[in-house]
Tab-separated table of C-alpha atoms in Angstrom:
chain	number	residue	atom	x	y	z
A	1	UNK	CA	-0.801	30.233	14.955
A	2	UNK	CA	-4.174	30.194	13.801
A	3	UNK	CA	-6.194	27.699	11.571
A	4	UNK	CA	-8.311	28.729	8.915
A	5	UNK	CA	-10.759	26.284	7.045
A	6	UNK	CA	-9.040	24.726	4.363
A	7	UNK	CA	-6.405	23.503	6.726
A	8	UNK	CA	-9.416	22.046	9.126
A	9	UNK	CA	-10.859	20.422	6.094
A	10	UNK	CA	-7.974	18.621	4.825
A	11	UNK	CA	-6.843	17.363	8.277
A	12	UNK	CA	-6.773	13.609	8.106
A	13	UNK	CA	-8.771	11.379	10.883
A	14	UNK	CA	-6.361	10.690	13.736
A	15	UNK	CA	-5.949	7.454	15.603
A	16	UNK	CA	-4.022	6.421	18.344
A	17	UNK	CA	-1.919	3.421	18.171
A	18	UNK	CA	-4.109	1.834	20.464
A	19	UNK	CA	-6.867	2.510	18.846
A	20	UNK	CA	-8.298	5.527	20.790
A	21	UNK	CA	-9.939	7.916	18.982
A	22	UNK	CA	-8.623	11.937	19.738
A	23	UNK	CA	-9.541	15.285	18.771
A	24	UNK	CA	-10.478	14.918	14.831
A	25	UNK	CA	-11.992	17.750	12.276
A	26	UNK	CA	-13.849	16.027	9.497
A	27	UNK	CA	-15.786	17.446	6.676
A	28	UNK	CA	-19.469	15.982	6.676
A	29	UNK	CA	-21.321	15.868	3.246
A	30	UNK	CA	-22.023	19.482	3.166
A	31	UNK	CA	-18.674	21.022	3.929
A	32	UNK	CA	-18.989	21.585	7.610
A	33	UNK	CA	-16.871	20.429	10.266
A	34	UNK	CA	-17.358	18.031	13.205
A	35	UNK	CA	-15.211	18.383	16.512
A	36	UNK	CA	-15.164	14.636	17.842
A	37	UNK	CA	-14.678	14.620	21.944
A	38	UNK	CA	-11.951	12.132	22.123
A	39	UNK	CA	-13.327	10.101	25.082
A	40	UNK	CA	-17.744	10.349	23.210
A	41	UNK	CA	-17.433	10.344	19.627
A	42	UNK	CA	-20.926	10.542	20.055
A	43	UNK	CA	-21.129	13.615	21.631
A	44	UNK	CA	-22.786	16.464	19.717
A	45	UNK	CA	-19.918	19.198	18.255
A	46	UNK	CA	-19.256	22.446	19.331
A	47	UNK	CA	-19.381	25.703	17.383
A	48	UNK	CA	-17.102	26.109	15.079
A	49	UNK	CA	-16.478	29.546	15.848
A	50	UNK	CA	-14.742	28.478	19.071
A	51	UNK	CA	-11.974	27.133	17.256
A	52	UNK	CA	-11.668	28.935	13.485
A	53	UNK	CA	-10.442	32.656	13.567
A	54	UNK	CA	-9.637	32.864	10.125
A	55	UNK	CA	-12.937	31.829	8.221
A	56	UNK	CA	-14.827	35.119	6.547
A	57	UNK	CA	-17.513	36.626	8.954
A	58	UNK	CA	-19.980	35.508	6.493
A	59	UNK	CA	-19.318	31.580	7.174
A	60	UNK	CA	-18.834	32.286	10.649
A	61	UNK	CA	-22.391	33.821	10.923
A	62	UNK	CA	-23.343	30.381	8.895
A	63	UNK	CA	-21.861	28.201	11.404
A	64	UNK	CA	-21.923	30.159	14.600
A	65	UNK	CA	-25.177	28.156	15.413
A	66	UNK	CA	-24.426	24.962	13.943
A	67	UNK	CA	-24.426	21.945	16.015
A	68	UNK	CA	-24.084	18.539	14.742
A	69	UNK	CA	-24.399	15.299	16.076
A	70	UNK	CA	-21.225	13.650	15.278
A	71	UNK	CA	-21.549	10.373	13.122
A	72	UNK	CA	-19.534	6.718	14.508
A	73	UNK	CA	-16.030	6.673	14.801
A	74	UNK	CA	-14.757	5.811	11.333
A	75	UNK	CA	-15.037	2.048	10.358
A	76	UNK	CA	-11.894	-0.392	10.568
A	77	UNK	CA	-9.655	3.020	12.018
A	78	UNK	CA	-8.208	0.763	14.049
A	79	UNK	CA	-7.075	-1.541	12.117
A	80	UNK	CA	-5.845	1.011	9.512
A	81	UNK	CA	-3.439	2.785	12.186
A	82	UNK	CA	-2.132	-0.442	13.098
A	83	UNK	CA	-1.777	-1.319	9.818
A	84	UNK	CA	0.055	2.099	8.601
A	85	UNK	CA	2.321	2.083	11.010
A	86	UNK	CA	3.061	-1.738	11.105
A	87	UNK	CA	3.905	-1.349	7.094
A	88	UNK	CA	5.918	1.741	8.024
A	89	UNK	CA	8.259	-0.426	9.825
A	90	UNK	CA	8.330	-3.219	7.369
A	91	UNK	CA	10.094	-0.438	4.819
A	92	UNK	CA	12.404	0.637	7.408
A	93	UNK	CA	13.414	-2.901	7.647
A	94	UNK	CA	13.610	-3.691	3.854
A	95	UNK	CA	15.779	0.152	3.329
A	96	UNK	CA	18.314	-1.977	5.726
A	97	UNK	CA	18.441	-5.172	4.025
A	98	UNK	CA	18.292	-3.720	0.426
A	99	UNK	CA	21.183	-1.414	1.351
A	100	UNK	CA	23.069	-4.417	2.539
A	101	UNK	CA	22.229	-6.540	-0.584
A	102	UNK	CA	23.770	-3.687	-3.130
A	103	UNK	CA	26.845	-3.806	-0.682
A	104	UNK	CA	26.863	-7.632	-0.567
A	105	UNK	CA	24.997	-10.507	-0.893
A	106	UNK	CA	25.965	-12.676	1.886
A	107	UNK	CA	23.957	-15.311	1.019
A	108	UNK	CA	20.892	-13.577	1.902
A	109	UNK	CA	19.112	-14.133	-1.285
A	110	UNK	CA	17.335	-17.677	-1.527
A	111	UNK	CA	15.386	-19.387	-4.314
A	112	UNK	CA	12.230	-20.684	-4.229
A	113	UNK	CA	10.355	-23.915	-6.150
A	114	UNK	CA	9.294	-21.700	-8.454
A	115	UNK	CA	13.019	-20.516	-9.088
A	116	UNK	CA	11.751	-17.218	-7.784
A	117	UNK	CA	14.071	-15.224	-5.192
A	118	UNK	CA	13.279	-15.126	-1.432
A	119	UNK	CA	15.710	-12.805	0.442
A	120	UNK	CA	16.005	-12.243	4.192
A	121	UNK	CA	13.645	-8.912	3.898
A	122	UNK	CA	10.475	-11.248	3.060
A	123	UNK	CA	11.208	-13.732	6.194
A	124	UNK	CA	11.597	-10.449	8.297
A	125	UNK	CA	8.779	-8.723	7.287
A	126	UNK	CA	6.578	-11.516	7.299
A	127	UNK	CA	7.355	-12.139	10.714
A	128	UNK	CA	7.222	-8.294	12.375
A	129	UNK	CA	3.583	-7.757	10.961
A	130	UNK	CA	2.791	-11.093	11.780
A	131	UNK	CA	3.689	-10.619	14.769
A	132	UNK	CA	2.351	-6.546	15.105
A	133	UNK	CA	-0.794	-7.223	14.052
A	134	UNK	CA	-0.994	-10.390	16.807
A	135	UNK	CA	-0.049	-8.441	19.472
A	136	UNK	CA	-2.326	-5.077	18.402
A	137	UNK	CA	-5.586	-7.308	18.035
A	138	UNK	CA	-5.132	-10.410	19.760
A	139	UNK	CA	-3.213	-14.015	18.113
A	140	UNK	CA	-7.071	-15.865	18.206
A	141	UNK	CA	-8.520	-12.294	15.904
A	142	UNK	CA	-5.729	-12.354	13.505
A	143	UNK	CA	-5.684	-14.296	10.848
A	144	UNK	CA	-3.030	-13.683	7.817
A	145	UNK	CA	-2.808	-15.302	4.327
A	146	UNK	CA	1.219	-14.241	3.403
A	147	UNK	CA	3.656	-15.787	0.427
A	148	UNK	CA	6.361	-16.993	2.444
A	149	UNK	CA	6.530	-20.233	4.631
A	150	UNK	CA	9.124	-21.837	6.830
A	151	UNK	CA	10.044	-25.269	5.055
A	152	UNK	CA	13.598	-23.292	4.197
A	153	UNK	CA	14.312	-21.745	6.940
A	154	UNK	CA	13.936	-24.566	8.944
A	155	UNK	CA	16.141	-27.009	7.636
A	156	UNK	CA	19.481	-27.875	9.287
A	157	UNK	CA	22.241	-25.810	6.857
A	158	UNK	CA	19.763	-22.856	6.950
A	159	UNK	CA	20.885	-21.534	10.525
A	160	UNK	CA	22.543	-18.997	9.747
A	161	UNK	CA	20.213	-17.473	7.396
A	162	UNK	CA	17.483	-18.299	10.471
A	163	UNK	CA	19.727	-15.744	12.355
A	164	UNK	CA	19.655	-13.225	9.994
A	165	UNK	CA	16.305	-13.462	10.050
A	166	UNK	CA	16.165	-13.435	13.884
A	167	UNK	CA	18.417	-10.695	14.140
A	168	UNK	CA	16.216	-8.357	11.361
A	169	UNK	CA	13.315	-8.968	13.226
A	170	UNK	CA	14.517	-8.025	16.386
A	171	UNK	CA	15.905	-4.681	15.611
A	172	UNK	CA	12.817	-3.949	13.219
A	173	UNK	CA	10.528	-4.916	16.339
A	174	UNK	CA	12.797	-2.456	18.471
A	175	UNK	CA	11.962	0.605	17.047
A	176	UNK	CA	8.441	-0.303	17.637
A	177	UNK	CA	7.799	2.583	20.151
A	178	UNK	CA	9.059	5.098	17.454
A	179	UNK	CA	6.448	4.030	15.024
A	180	UNK	CA	3.496	4.244	17.905
A	181	UNK	CA	3.113	0.315	18.489
A	182	UNK	CA	3.845	-1.839	21.161
A	183	UNK	CA	7.532	-4.530	21.166
A	184	UNK	CA	8.142	-7.308	23.024
A	185	UNK	CA	9.456	-7.079	25.968
A	186	UNK	CA	12.271	-8.812	24.855
A	187	UNK	CA	14.429	-10.057	22.220
A	188	UNK	CA	12.144	-12.939	19.708
A	189	UNK	CA	13.845	-16.398	20.059
A	190	UNK	CA	13.935	-18.161	16.958
A	191	UNK	CA	11.362	-20.242	17.821
A	192	UNK	CA	8.650	-17.431	18.095
A	193	UNK	CA	9.990	-15.939	14.741
A	194	UNK	CA	9.300	-19.594	13.080
A	195	UNK	CA	6.000	-19.224	14.478
A	196	UNK	CA	5.035	-15.683	13.862
A	197	UNK	CA	5.940	-16.432	9.900
A	198	UNK	CA	4.274	-20.059	9.751
A	199	UNK	CA	0.924	-18.387	12.067
A	200	UNK	CA	0.408	-16.641	7.775
A	201	UNK	CA	-1.478	-20.220	7.220
A	202	UNK	CA	-4.763	-18.374	6.257
A	203	UNK	CA	-6.451	-20.030	3.425
A	204	UNK	CA	-9.598	-17.329	3.104
A	205	UNK	CA	-12.538	-17.755	1.311
A	206	UNK	CA	-16.071	-15.723	1.769
A	207	UNK	CA	-16.736	-15.247	5.065
A	208	UNK	CA	-14.720	-13.818	8.302
A	209	UNK	CA	-11.846	-11.834	8.274
A	210	UNK	CA	-8.419	-11.880	7.537
A	211	UNK	CA	-5.098	-10.282	6.278
A	212	UNK	CA	-3.209	-10.838	3.426
A	213	UNK	CA	0.723	-9.678	3.129
A	214	UNK	CA	3.013	-9.545	0.393
A	215	UNK	CA	5.919	-8.932	2.315
A	216	UNK	CA	7.983	-7.916	-0.438
A	217	UNK	CA	6.511	-7.832	-3.781
A	218	UNK	CA	8.877	-7.386	-6.528
A	219	UNK	CA	11.524	-9.590	-4.745
A	220	UNK	CA	13.475	-9.424	-8.010
A	221	UNK	CA	13.618	-5.752	-8.096
A	222	UNK	CA	14.358	-5.509	-4.433
A	223	UNK	CA	17.212	-7.925	-5.276
A	224	UNK	CA	18.346	-5.252	-8.534
A	225	UNK	CA	18.088	-2.384	-6.568
A	226	UNK	CA	14.984	-1.325	-7.743
A	227	UNK	CA	11.347	-0.886	-7.059
A	228	UNK	CA	9.223	-2.964	-4.753
A	229	UNK	CA	6.445	-2.965	-2.535
A	230	UNK	CA	4.629	-4.284	0.717
A	231	UNK	CA	1.308	-4.715	0.577
A	232	UNK	CA	-0.783	-5.516	3.372
A	233	UNK	CA	-5.034	-5.686	2.972
A	234	UNK	CA	-7.801	-6.463	5.347
A	235	UNK	CA	-10.350	-8.536	3.893
A	236	UNK	CA	-13.724	-8.846	5.156
A	237	UNK	CA	-16.587	-10.877	4.056
A	238	UNK	CA	-15.090	-11.577	0.752
A	239	UNK	CA	-14.269	-8.148	-0.176
A	240	UNK	CA	-11.131	-5.974	0.559
A	241	UNK	CA	-12.101	-3.275	2.972
A	242	UNK	CA	-8.669	-1.769	3.891
A	243	UNK	CA	-5.487	-1.466	2.044
A	244	UNK	CA	-1.838	-0.121	2.570
A	245	UNK	CA	1.019	-0.056	-0.023
A	246	UNK	CA	4.464	0.591	0.991
A	247	UNK	CA	6.862	1.688	-2.237
A	248	UNK	CA	10.303	2.754	-0.544
A	249	UNK	CA	11.862	3.642	-3.679
A	250	UNK	CA	9.012	5.150	-5.232
A	251	UNK	CA	10.779	8.828	-7.057
A	252	UNK	CA	8.614	11.836	-5.926
A	253	UNK	CA	9.540	13.127	-9.458
A	254	UNK	CA	7.062	11.331	-11.923
A	255	UNK	CA	9.619	10.926	-15.065
A	256	UNK	CA	12.428	9.269	-12.786
A	257	UNK	CA	10.201	6.263	-12.360
A	258	UNK	CA	11.371	5.558	-16.419
A	259	UNK	CA	14.719	5.297	-14.855
A	260	UNK	CA	17.174	2.326	-13.303
A	261	UNK	CA	17.340	3.395	-9.134
A	262	UNK	CA	20.773	2.625	-8.781
A	263	UNK	CA	21.375	6.126	-11.802
A	264	UNK	CA	19.224	7.822	-9.200
A	265	UNK	CA	21.975	7.294	-6.035
A	266	UNK	CA	24.314	8.541	-8.219
A	267	UNK	CA	22.379	11.389	-9.383
A	268	UNK	CA	21.792	12.440	-5.800
A	269	UNK	CA	25.199	12.450	-4.344
A	270	UNK	CA	25.931	14.859	-7.063
A	271	UNK	CA	22.996	17.092	-6.327
A	272	UNK	CA	21.347	18.780	-2.547
A	273	UNK	CA	18.474	16.922	-1.337
A	274	UNK	CA	15.452	18.307	-1.389
A	275	UNK	CA	12.273	18.091	-0.278
A	276	UNK	CA	11.062	16.295	-4.021
A	277	UNK	CA	14.058	13.639	-3.461
A	278	UNK	CA	13.722	10.771	-5.487
A	279	UNK	CA	13.718	8.324	-2.692
A	280	UNK	CA	11.903	9.622	-0.108
A	281	UNK	CA	9.450	7.109	-0.621
A	282	UNK	CA	5.733	6.884	1.004
A	283	UNK	CA	2.951	4.724	2.066
A	284	UNK	CA	-0.014	4.894	0.759
A	285	UNK	CA	-3.598	3.749	1.666
A	286	UNK	CA	-7.457	3.649	1.891
A	287	UNK	CA	-10.368	1.893	3.114
A	288	UNK	CA	-13.495	0.816	1.616
A	289	UNK	CA	-15.903	3.210	0.900
A	290	UNK	CA	-14.314	6.190	2.074
A	291	UNK	CA	-13.782	8.038	-1.119
A	292	UNK	CA	-10.291	8.683	-0.324
A	293	UNK	CA	-6.785	7.259	-0.680
A	294	UNK	CA	-4.260	8.648	1.555
A	295	UNK	CA	-0.448	9.179	0.958
A	296	UNK	CA	2.382	10.228	3.850
A	297	UNK	CA	6.603	9.994	3.477
A	298	UNK	CA	8.564	7.081	4.908
A	299	UNK	CA	9.389	8.132	8.452
A	300	UNK	CA	12.862	9.620	8.285
A	301	UNK	CA	15.501	7.518	10.734
A	302	UNK	CA	15.185	8.708	14.524
A	303	UNK	CA	12.004	10.644	14.267
A	304	UNK	CA	8.755	9.380	15.703
A	305	UNK	CA	5.552	8.609	13.528
A	306	UNK	CA	3.082	11.665	14.729
A	307	UNK	CA	-0.099	11.123	12.780
A	308	UNK	CA	-0.693	12.012	10.225
A	309	UNK	CA	2.631	12.082	9.654
A	310	UNK	CA	2.013	15.157	6.689
A	311	UNK	CA	-0.376	12.785	4.646
A	312	UNK	CA	-1.928	14.445	1.764
A	313	UNK	CA	-4.916	12.758	-0.386
A	314	UNK	CA	-4.165	10.992	-3.782
A	315	UNK	CA	-6.454	10.971	-6.964
A	316	UNK	CA	-6.379	9.478	-9.915
A	317	UNK	CA	-5.642	11.471	-13.527
A	318	UNK	CA	-8.450	12.952	-14.832
A	319	UNK	CA	-6.678	11.822	-18.614
A	320	UNK	CA	-9.384	10.023	-20.638
A	321	UNK	CA	-7.425	9.700	-23.811
A	322	UNK	CA	-5.804	6.627	-24.579
A	323	UNK	CA	-3.337	8.712	-26.829
A	324	UNK	CA	-2.632	10.461	-23.807
A	325	UNK	CA	-2.966	8.075	-21.363
A	326	UNK	CA	0.730	6.354	-19.370
A	327	UNK	CA	0.990	2.676	-19.055
A	328	UNK	CA	2.629	0.363	-17.082
A	329	UNK	CA	3.115	-3.238	-17.302
A	330	UNK	CA	5.056	-5.546	-15.354
A	331	UNK	CA	9.032	-6.120	-15.730
A	332	UNK	CA	8.833	-9.610	-15.807
A	333	UNK	CA	8.015	-11.799	-18.901
A	334	UNK	CA	7.228	-14.955	-17.075
A	335	UNK	CA	4.213	-14.797	-15.904
A	336	UNK	CA	2.787	-11.430	-18.268
A	337	UNK	CA	2.531	-11.070	-22.299
A	338	UNK	CA	4.186	-7.941	-23.326
A	339	UNK	CA	2.877	-8.415	-26.904
A	340	UNK	CA	-0.065	-8.467	-26.227
A	341	UNK	CA	-0.345	-5.544	-24.640
A	342	UNK	CA	1.536	-3.619	-26.724
A	343	UNK	CA	-0.572	-4.447	-29.418
A	344	UNK	CA	-3.323	-3.700	-27.448
A	345	UNK	CA	-1.459	-0.217	-26.306
A	346	UNK	CA	-1.357	0.249	-30.157
A	347	UNK	CA	-4.862	-0.539	-31.193
A	348	UNK	CA	-6.161	1.801	-28.364
A	349	UNK	CA	-3.817	4.651	-29.925
A	350	UNK	CA	-1.447	4.884	-27.045
A	351	UNK	CA	1.168	6.615	-27.916
A	352	UNK	CA	3.717	6.824	-24.770
A	353	UNK	CA	6.321	3.998	-23.756
A	354	UNK	CA	5.176	1.488	-21.506
A	355	UNK	CA	6.116	2.048	-17.884
A	356	UNK	CA	7.890	-1.341	-16.649
A	357	UNK	CA	8.219	-1.708	-12.775
A	358	UNK	CA	8.201	-4.366	-10.068
A	359	UNK	CA	5.385	-4.855	-7.878
A	360	UNK	CA	2.120	-3.062	-7.128
A	361	UNK	CA	4.052	0.399	-7.478
A	362	UNK	CA	1.844	0.068	-10.377
A	363	UNK	CA	-1.386	0.688	-8.579
A	364	UNK	CA	0.190	3.461	-6.445
A	365	UNK	CA	1.555	5.069	-9.402
A	366	UNK	CA	-2.190	5.010	-10.949
A	367	UNK	CA	-3.327	5.827	-7.711
A	368	UNK	CA	-0.965	9.284	-7.703
A	369	UNK	CA	-2.307	9.941	-10.957
A	370	UNK	CA	1.502	9.441	-12.480
A	371	UNK	CA	-0.162	6.752	-15.012
A	372	UNK	CA	-3.548	6.140	-16.277
A	373	UNK	CA	-3.113	2.420	-17.640
A	374	UNK	CA	-2.402	-1.111	-15.968
A	375	UNK	CA	-2.462	-4.128	-18.393
A	376	UNK	CA	-1.672	-7.762	-17.168
A	377	UNK	CA	-2.544	-10.670	-19.102
A	378	UNK	CA	-1.134	-13.655	-18.136
A	379	UNK	CA	0.862	-16.347	-19.775
A	380	UNK	CA	-1.219	-19.733	-19.871
A	381	UNK	CA	-1.586	-21.573	-16.470
A	382	UNK	CA	-0.592	-19.237	-14.300
A	383	UNK	CA	-3.137	-17.816	-11.879
A	384	UNK	CA	-2.981	-14.575	-9.956
A	385	UNK	CA	-3.160	-14.280	-5.883
A	386	UNK	CA	-4.880	-12.525	-3.868
A	387	UNK	CA	-1.970	-10.877	-2.085
A	388	UNK	CA	-0.779	-9.598	-5.553
A	389	UNK	CA	-3.358	-7.410	-5.723
A	390	UNK	CA	-6.125	-6.578	-3.089
A	391	UNK	CA	-4.572	-3.796	-1.219
A	392	UNK	CA	-3.528	-1.845	-4.792
A	393	UNK	CA	-7.044	-2.965	-5.778
A	394	UNK	CA	-9.014	-0.889	-2.738
A	395	UNK	CA	-6.535	2.422	-2.929
A	396	UNK	CA	-7.059	2.940	-6.441
A	397	UNK	CA	-10.835	2.571	-6.374
A	398	UNK	CA	-11.049	4.673	-3.366
A	399	UNK	CA	-8.647	6.842	-5.170
A	400	UNK	CA	-11.031	7.060	-7.858
A	401	UNK	CA	-10.053	4.854	-10.484
A	402	UNK	CA	-11.510	1.053	-11.541
A	403	UNK	CA	-10.012	-2.130	-10.806
A	404	UNK	CA	-12.072	-5.428	-12.849
A	405	UNK	CA	-10.711	-8.555	-15.378
A	406	UNK	CA	-10.874	-7.997	-19.070
A	407	UNK	CA	-14.511	-8.571	-19.132
A	408	UNK	CA	-15.182	-5.541	-16.449
A	409	UNK	CA	-16.223	-7.965	-13.620
A	410	UNK	CA	-14.786	-7.137	-9.987
A	411	UNK	CA	-11.994	-9.449	-9.163
A	412	UNK	CA	-13.731	-12.426	-6.411
A	413	UNK	CA	-11.067	-12.258	-3.533
A	414	UNK	CA	-13.456	-14.919	-2.061
A	415	UNK	CA	-11.995	-17.890	-3.276
A	416	UNK	CA	-9.092	-18.546	-1.235
A	417	UNK	CA	-5.538	-17.402	-2.161
A	418	UNK	CA	-6.252	-17.009	-5.470
A	419	UNK	CA	-8.064	-14.816	-8.078
A	420	UNK	CA	-10.528	-17.628	-9.251
A	421	UNK	CA	-12.661	-17.268	-12.308
A	422	UNK	CA	-10.368	-14.380	-13.574
A	423	UNK	CA	-11.656	-13.396	-17.049
A	424	UNK	CA	-7.731	-13.059	-19.099
A	425	UNK	CA	-6.716	-10.987	-17.651
A	426	UNK	CA	-6.414	-7.776	-14.750
A	427	UNK	CA	-6.929	-4.160	-15.988
A	428	UNK	CA	-6.554	-0.576	-13.710
A	429	UNK	CA	-7.353	2.703	-15.034
A	430	UNK	CA	-8.094	6.145	-13.652
A	431	UNK	CA	-11.360	6.343	-14.440
A	432	UNK	CA	-14.296	4.259	-15.981
A	433	UNK	CA	-14.849	6.182	-19.465
A	434	UNK	CA	-10.978	4.769	-20.056
A	435	UNK	CA	-11.708	1.497	-18.458
A	436	UNK	CA	-14.526	1.346	-21.183
A	437	UNK	CA	-12.286	1.860	-24.095
A	438	UNK	CA	-9.624	-0.720	-22.628
A	439	UNK	CA	-12.420	-2.642	-22.470
A	440	UNK	CA	-13.753	-2.781	-25.392
A	441	UNK	CA	-9.953	-2.649	-27.231
A	442	UNK	CA	-9.404	-5.641	-25.325
A	443	UNK	CA	-12.353	-7.659	-26.982
A	444	UNK	CA	-11.681	-6.512	-30.159
A	445	UNK	CA	-8.282	-8.255	-30.110
A	446	UNK	CA	-8.187	-11.082	-27.953
A	447	UNK	CA	-9.826	-13.671	-30.728
A	448	UNK	CA	-6.341	-12.807	-32.306
A	449	UNK	CA	-3.885	-13.572	-29.891
A	450	UNK	CA	-2.146	-16.111	-28.874
A	451	UNK	CA	-3.156	-16.563	-24.828
């Protein structure tokens, strides 16, 4: 089947699981296309007339003699490739565990010291992603900040819980080849799983490179059968340079975001599945400075991940009038103020009901254009952690949106595990014009608030 100009220009760059750049087409700043040699990316392109039979004759004539030196391979291409595949695997793991949780608990939900829930999926995803990153880049080259530790799993009375985690990790890693990654030669022992989890002990900082991982962001939503996300980001010298968000329960139809996840389980049993089924889920990702964010569907069972896996670009909404905007806020009231955001929404003339969803799914909703505003104003004493925001921030920014604190300052990921110096709250929006209106409204309303 002949390829036309538009299909070539939209093609996502492809990198193999080993990080080897293969043939790809990519648009340059004036719309011409590069053909990059898989062994020597610095080679000059060959004439596009050899590859495109369906462009107009005038366009073909313009392109016929054009030979342009290809730019160097996209920065972070290997890191992005591995990260997307690892998050795809993590999402598959989470789906299996969530189905089990909905069927019966089996002691898979535990409580942390702050009484927030943690599940077999949290530990299993952390171990799996930690192992995959170390395998792909070398253990000495990988530093990770992640949410979970091994304290509870290491207790004498937790042998059953640990066994469940080990089994879940090995079941997931056994499928690594299906996702284009290399798995272990033999099943991991309990000690190796614990080591993979405990290696995620970086403290971050302003220099060097480290990953941030929230294995199951929105665990409360996860255990309730609702929305959650797997969030992985790469930070280099204090800046987020790469972000990947897996949203396994995100419906493809925007209007279904407002309904409880279990409602759709019932509905889809009563109606034939389609390409727009609510439960397809997706992985969205971006690299800093690319000016693009992408979304690809989750890999179905027994299928192999072939890049770009039907990926398509995502872009924020063009709405800049608050009266027409949809805003997101956290479901949980424990660490955010719904009353202030409600008053702020009224002040700005927001007419729509807030979209309350768990986790960094809110960032994905804005990047996809399904919502325009995310506002979170923490209660006194609560400190935002970097793994709760890093991936979402770079994805929204590359999709054309803006993320700052409530003063309009960029979020600072260089101070360790917390977003230190955060002014009042976090605001994400679909564009600069809308963002300025929100900042102004916050300034006008803040003195009368009790936060």
